[in-house]
């Protein structure tokens, strides 16, 4: 599960993909009303709220959105007993 779909998320996705990682992207956290058009992730569910995390059952949540995304998404992941990795530079 990745929160955000900017430069950091793209780099993480490409790194996993090019190395043939068995990691499955089960969801992408985005702001409400945001639309992502990217054929690489067309079948990946979009989540607009941390409360939706339990629906995709991630093993780990990688925050690649913004410093303001760390607390809500991190709290939700940890409350579910999932791993959380903050990646934003200012986080």
Backbone as JSON Lines, residues from 0, in Angstrom:
{"i":0,"aa":"X","n":[0.85,-1.16,0.0],"ca":[0.0,0.0,0.0],"c":[0.9,1.22,0.0]}
{"i":1,"aa":"X","n":[0.65,2.14,-0.92],"ca":[1.4,3.39,-1.01],"c":[0.43,4.55,-0.82]}
{"i":2,"aa":"X","n":[0.8,5.49,0.03],"ca":[0.02,6.72,0.18],"c":[0.71,7.76,-0.68]}
{"i":3,"aa":"X","n":[-0.01,8.25,-1.69],"ca":[0.54,9.21,-2.64],"c":[0.93,8.53,-3.94]}
{"i":4,"aa":"X","n":[0.99,9.32,-5.0],"ca":[1.43,8.78,-6.29],"c":[2.24,9.82,-7.04]}
{"i":5,"aa":"X","n":[3.24,10.36,-6.33],"ca":[4.15,11.33,-6.91],"c":[5.52,10.71,-7.16]}
{"i":6,"aa":"X","n":[6.55,11.54,-7.13],"ca":[7.91,11.1,-7.48],"c":[8.43,9.97,-6.59]}
{"i":7,"aa":"X","n":[8.22,10.07,-5.28],"ca":[8.73,9.02,-4.38],"c":[8.0,7.71,-4.64]}
{"i":8,"aa":"X","n":[6.69,7.77,-4.76],"ca":[5.91,6.55,-5.01],"c":[6.28,5.93,-6.35]}
{"i":9,"aa":"X","n":[6.45,6.76,-7.38],"ca":[6.85,6.24,-8.7],"c":[8.2,5.53,-8.61]}
{"i":10,"aa":"X","n":[9.15,6.14,-7.9],"ca":[10.48,5.54,-7.77],"c":[10.41,4.21,-7.04]}
{"i":11,"aa":"X","n":[9.64,4.15,-5.98],"ca":[9.48,2.89,-5.23],"c":[8.84,1.82,-6.1]}
{"i":12,"aa":"X","n":[7.78,2.19,-6.81],"ca":[7.09,1.25,-7.68],"c":[8.04,0.71,-8.75]}
{"i":13,"aa":"X","n":[8.76,1.6,-9.41],"ca":[9.67,1.19,-10.48],"c":[10.79,0.3,-9.95]}
{"i":14,"aa":"X","n":[11.33,0.64,-8.8],"ca":[12.39,-0.17,-8.2],"c":[11.89,-1.59,-7.93]}
{"i":15,"aa":"X","n":[10.72,-1.72,-7.33],"ca":[10.17,-3.04,-7.05],"c":[9.88,-3.8,-8.35]}
{"i":16,"aa":"X","n":[9.32,-3.1,-9.31],"ca":[8.95,-3.73,-10.58],"c":[10.18,-4.19,-11.36]}
{"i":17,"aa":"X","n":[11.18,-3.35,-11.49],"ca":[12.35,-3.71,-12.29],"c":[13.19,-4.81,-11.65]}
{"i":18,"aa":"X","n":[13.09,-4.94,-10.33],"ca":[13.84,-6.0,-9.64],"c":[13.04,-7.3,-9.51]}
{"i":19,"aa":"X","n":[11.82,-7.3,-10.06],"ca":[11.01,-8.51,-10.02],"c":[10.54,-8.88,-8.63]}
{"i":20,"aa":"X","n":[10.33,-7.89,-7.8],"ca":[9.9,-8.14,-6.42],"c":[8.52,-8.79,-6.38]}
{"i":21,"aa":"X","n":[8.31,-9.7,-5.44],"ca":[6.99,-10.33,-5.31],"c":[5.98,-9.44,-4.57]}
{"i":22,"aa":"X","n":[6.36,-8.21,-4.25],"ca":[5.47,-7.29,-3.54],"c":[4.27,-6.97,-4.41]}
{"i":23,"aa":"X","n":[3.09,-7.04,-3.81],"ca":[1.84,-6.71,-4.52],"c":[1.32,-5.38,-3.99]}
{"i":24,"aa":"X","n":[1.07,-4.45,-4.89],"ca":[0.5,-3.16,-4.52],"c":[-1.01,-3.34,-4.36]}
{"i":25,"aa":"X","n":[-1.5,-3.3,-3.12],"ca":[-2.92,-3.58,-2.85],"c":[-3.78,-2.33,-2.78]}
{"i":26,"aa":"X","n":[-3.16,-1.15,-2.77],"ca":[-3.94,0.08,-2.71],"c":[-3.05,1.3,-2.82]}
{"i":27,"aa":"X","n":[-3.68,2.42,-3.21],"ca":[-3.0,3.71,-3.28],"c":[-3.87,4.72,-2.56]}
{"i":28,"aa":"X","n":[-3.31,5.37,-1.54],"ca":[-4.02,6.41,-0.81],"c":[-3.88,7.73,-1.53]}
{"i":29,"aa":"X","n":[-5.0,8.35,-1.84],"ca":[-5.0,9.63,-2.54],"c":[-5.98,10.58,-1.86]}
{"i":30,"aa":"X","n":[-5.84,11.85,-2.15],"ca":[-6.77,12.85,-1.61],"c":[-8.14,12.67,-2.26]}
{"i":31,"aa":"X","n":[-9.2,12.93,-1.5],"ca":[-10.54,12.84,-2.09],"c":[-10.66,13.76,-3.32]}
{"i":32,"aa":"X","n":[-11.25,13.23,-4.36],"ca":[-11.45,14.0,-5.59],"c":[-10.3,13.93,-6.57]}
{"i":33,"aa":"X","n":[-9.18,13.34,-6.18],"ca":[-8.02,13.22,-7.07],"c":[-8.2,12.01,-7.98]}
{"i":34,"aa":"X","n":[-7.89,12.19,-9.25],"ca":[-7.96,11.1,-10.21],"c":[-6.56,10.8,-10.71]}
{"i":35,"aa":"X","n":[-6.2,9.54,-10.71],"ca":[-4.9,9.11,-11.23],"c":[-5.14,8.29,-12.49]}
{"i":36,"aa":"X","n":[-4.53,8.7,-13.59],"ca":[-4.59,7.93,-14.82],"c":[-3.19,7.43,-15.1]}
{"i":37,"aa":"X","n":[-2.98,6.15,-14.85],"ca":[-1.67,5.53,-15.04],"c":[-1.91,4.06,-15.33]}
{"i":38,"aa":"X","n":[-1.61,3.61,-16.55],"ca":[-1.89,2.21,-16.9],"c":[-1.19,1.19,-16.03]}
{"i":39,"aa":"X","n":[-0.08,1.56,-15.39],"ca":[0.64,0.62,-14.54],"c":[-0.18,0.23,-13.32]}
{"i":40,"aa":"X","n":[-1.08,1.09,-12.9],"ca":[-1.83,0.84,-11.66],"c":[-3.34,0.91,-11.87]}
{"i":41,"aa":"X","n":[-3.79,0.7,-13.09],"ca":[-5.21,0.87,-13.37],"c":[-6.12,-0.04,-12.56]}
{"i":42,"aa":"X","n":[-5.64,-1.18,-12.13],"ca":[-6.47,-2.12,-11.36],"c":[-6.26,-2.03,-9.86]}
{"i":43,"aa":"X","n":[-5.4,-1.14,-9.42],"ca":[-5.11,-0.99,-7.99],"c":[-6.17,-0.1,-7.35]}
{"i":44,"aa":"X","n":[-6.81,-0.55,-6.28],"ca":[-7.83,0.26,-5.61],"c":[-7.27,1.58,-5.09]}
{"i":45,"aa":"X","n":[-8.08,2.63,-5.18],"ca":[-7.74,3.94,-4.64],"c":[-8.47,4.12,-3.32]}
{"i":46,"aa":"X","n":[-7.76,4.59,-2.32],"ca":[-8.35,4.85,-1.0],"c":[-8.26,6.34,-0.74]}
{"i":47,"aa":"X","n":[-9.35,6.95,-0.35],"ca":[-9.33,8.39,-0.09],"c":[-9.32,8.7,1.39]}
{"i":48,"aa":"X","n":[-9.27,7.67,2.23],"ca":[-9.29,7.88,3.67],"c":[-8.54,6.74,4.36]}
{"i":49,"aa":"X","n":[-7.81,7.05,5.43],"ca":[-7.12,6.0,6.17],"c":[-8.08,4.96,6.75]}
{"i":50,"aa":"X","n":[-9.31,5.32,6.97],"ca":[-10.3,4.38,7.5],"c":[-10.57,3.23,6.54]}
{"i":51,"aa":"X","n":[-10.18,3.37,5.29],"ca":[-10.41,2.34,4.28],"c":[-9.3,1.28,4.25]}
{"i":52,"aa":"X","n":[-8.26,1.46,5.03],"ca":[-7.12,0.53,5.01],"c":[-7.51,-0.92,5.24]}
{"i":53,"aa":"X","n":[-8.4,-1.17,6.16],"ca":[-8.75,-2.55,6.48],"c":[-9.37,-3.28,5.29]}
{"i":54,"aa":"X","n":[-9.93,-2.55,4.34],"ca":[-10.55,-3.18,3.17],"c":[-9.52,-3.8,2.22]}
{"i":55,"aa":"X","n":[-8.29,-3.27,2.2],"ca":[-7.28,-3.8,1.29],"c":[-6.26,-4.68,1.99]}
{"i":56,"aa":"X","n":[-6.29,-4.74,3.31],"ca":[-5.44,-5.61,4.11],"c":[-3.96,-5.55,3.74]}
{"i":57,"aa":"X","n":[-3.35,-4.36,3.83],"ca":[-1.92,-4.28,3.5],"c":[-1.06,-4.89,4.6]}
{"i":58,"aa":"X","n":[0.1,-5.37,4.24],"ca":[1.07,-5.81,5.24],"c":[1.84,-4.62,5.77]}
{"i":59,"aa":"X","n":[2.07,-3.66,4.87],"ca":[2.82,-2.46,5.23],"c":[2.26,-1.28,4.43]}
{"i":60,"aa":"X","n":[2.32,-0.1,5.04],"ca":[1.88,1.13,4.39],"c":[3.1,2.03,4.22]}
{"i":61,"aa":"X","n":[3.37,2.42,2.99],"ca":[4.48,3.29,2.67],"c":[3.93,4.68,2.4]}
{"i":62,"aa":"X","n":[4.29,5.64,3.22],"ca":[3.81,7.02,3.04],"c":[4.76,7.73,2.09]}
{"i":63,"aa":"X","n":[4.24,8.19,0.97],"ca":[5.03,8.91,-0.02],"c":[4.22,10.11,-0.52]}
{"i":64,"aa":"X","n":[3.5,10.73,0.39],"ca":[2.59,11.81,-0.01],"c":[3.05,13.17,0.5]}
{"i":65,"aa":"X","n":[3.01,13.35,1.81],"ca":[3.38,14.63,2.41],"c":[3.49,14.44,3.91]}
{"i":66,"aa":"X","n":[4.09,15.41,4.55],"ca":[4.22,15.35,6.0],"c":[2.85,15.26,6.67]}
{"i":67,"aa":"X","n":[1.86,15.93,6.1],"ca":[0.52,15.91,6.7],"c":[-0.17,14.56,6.58]}
{"i":68,"aa":"X","n":[0.33,13.69,5.72],"ca":[-0.26,12.35,5.56],"c":[0.28,11.36,6.59]}
{"i":69,"aa":"X","n":[1.4,11.68,7.23],"ca":[2.05,10.74,8.13],"c":[1.16,10.35,9.3]}
{"i":70,"aa":"X","n":[0.63,11.32,10.01],"ca":[-0.15,11.01,11.22],"c":[-1.41,10.2,10.93]}
{"i":71,"aa":"X","n":[-2.29,10.65,10.03],"ca":[-3.53,9.87,9.83],"c":[-3.29,8.48,9.25]}
{"i":72,"aa":"X","n":[-2.43,8.37,8.24],"ca":[-2.2,7.07,7.62],"c":[-1.35,6.18,8.52]}
{"i":73,"aa":"X","n":[-0.38,6.76,9.19],"ca":[0.45,5.99,10.11],"c":[-0.35,5.47,11.29]}
{"i":74,"aa":"X","n":[-1.18,6.32,11.87],"ca":[-2.03,5.89,12.99],"c":[-2.96,4.76,12.58]}
{"i":75,"aa":"X","n":[-3.55,4.88,11.4],"ca":[-4.48,3.84,10.93],"c":[-3.74,2.53,10.69]}
{"i":76,"aa":"X","n":[-2.56,2.6,10.09],"ca":[-1.79,1.38,9.83],"c":[-1.38,0.7,11.13]}
{"i":77,"aa":"X","n":[-0.85,1.48,12.05],"ca":[-0.39,0.9,13.31],"c":[-1.56,0.37,14.15]}
{"i":78,"aa":"X","n":[-2.72,1.03,14.07],"ca":[-3.9,0.55,14.8],"c":[-4.34,-0.82,14.28]}
{"i":79,"aa":"X","n":[-4.06,-1.1,13.01],"ca":[-4.4,-2.4,12.42],"c":[-3.27,-3.42,12.6]}
{"i":80,"aa":"X","n":[-2.19,-2.99,13.25],"ca":[-1.06,-3.89,13.45],"c":[-0.2,-4.06,12.22]}
{"i":81,"aa":"X","n":[-0.24,-3.08,11.33],"ca":[0.53,-3.14,10.09],"c":[1.8,-2.32,10.2]}
{"i":82,"aa":"X","n":[2.76,-2.61,9.36],"ca":[3.98,-1.82,9.31],"c":[3.71,-0.47,8.67]}
{"i":83,"aa":"X","n":[4.52,0.53,9.03],"ca":[4.37,1.86,8.45],"c":[5.74,2.43,8.17]}
{"i":84,"aa":"X","n":[5.95,2.91,6.95],"ca":[7.23,3.49,6.54],"c":[6.99,4.91,6.03]}
{"i":85,"aa":"X","n":[7.36,5.92,6.8],"ca":[7.26,7.31,6.29],"c":[8.44,7.62,5.38]}
{"i":86,"aa":"X","n":[8.16,8.16,4.2],"ca":[9.22,8.46,3.24],"c":[9.32,9.92,2.86]}
{"i":87,"aa":"X","n":[8.33,10.74,3.21],"ca":[8.38,12.15,2.85],"c":[9.59,12.8,3.49]}
{"i":88,"aa":"X","n":[10.23,13.68,2.78],"ca":[11.46,14.31,3.23],"c":[11.27,15.05,4.55]}
{"i":89,"aa":"X","n":[10.18,15.75,4.72],"ca":[9.95,16.52,5.94],"c":[9.29,15.74,7.05]}
{"i":90,"aa":"X","n":[8.99,14.46,6.81],"ca":[8.3,13.67,7.82],"c":[9.25,13.35,8.94]}
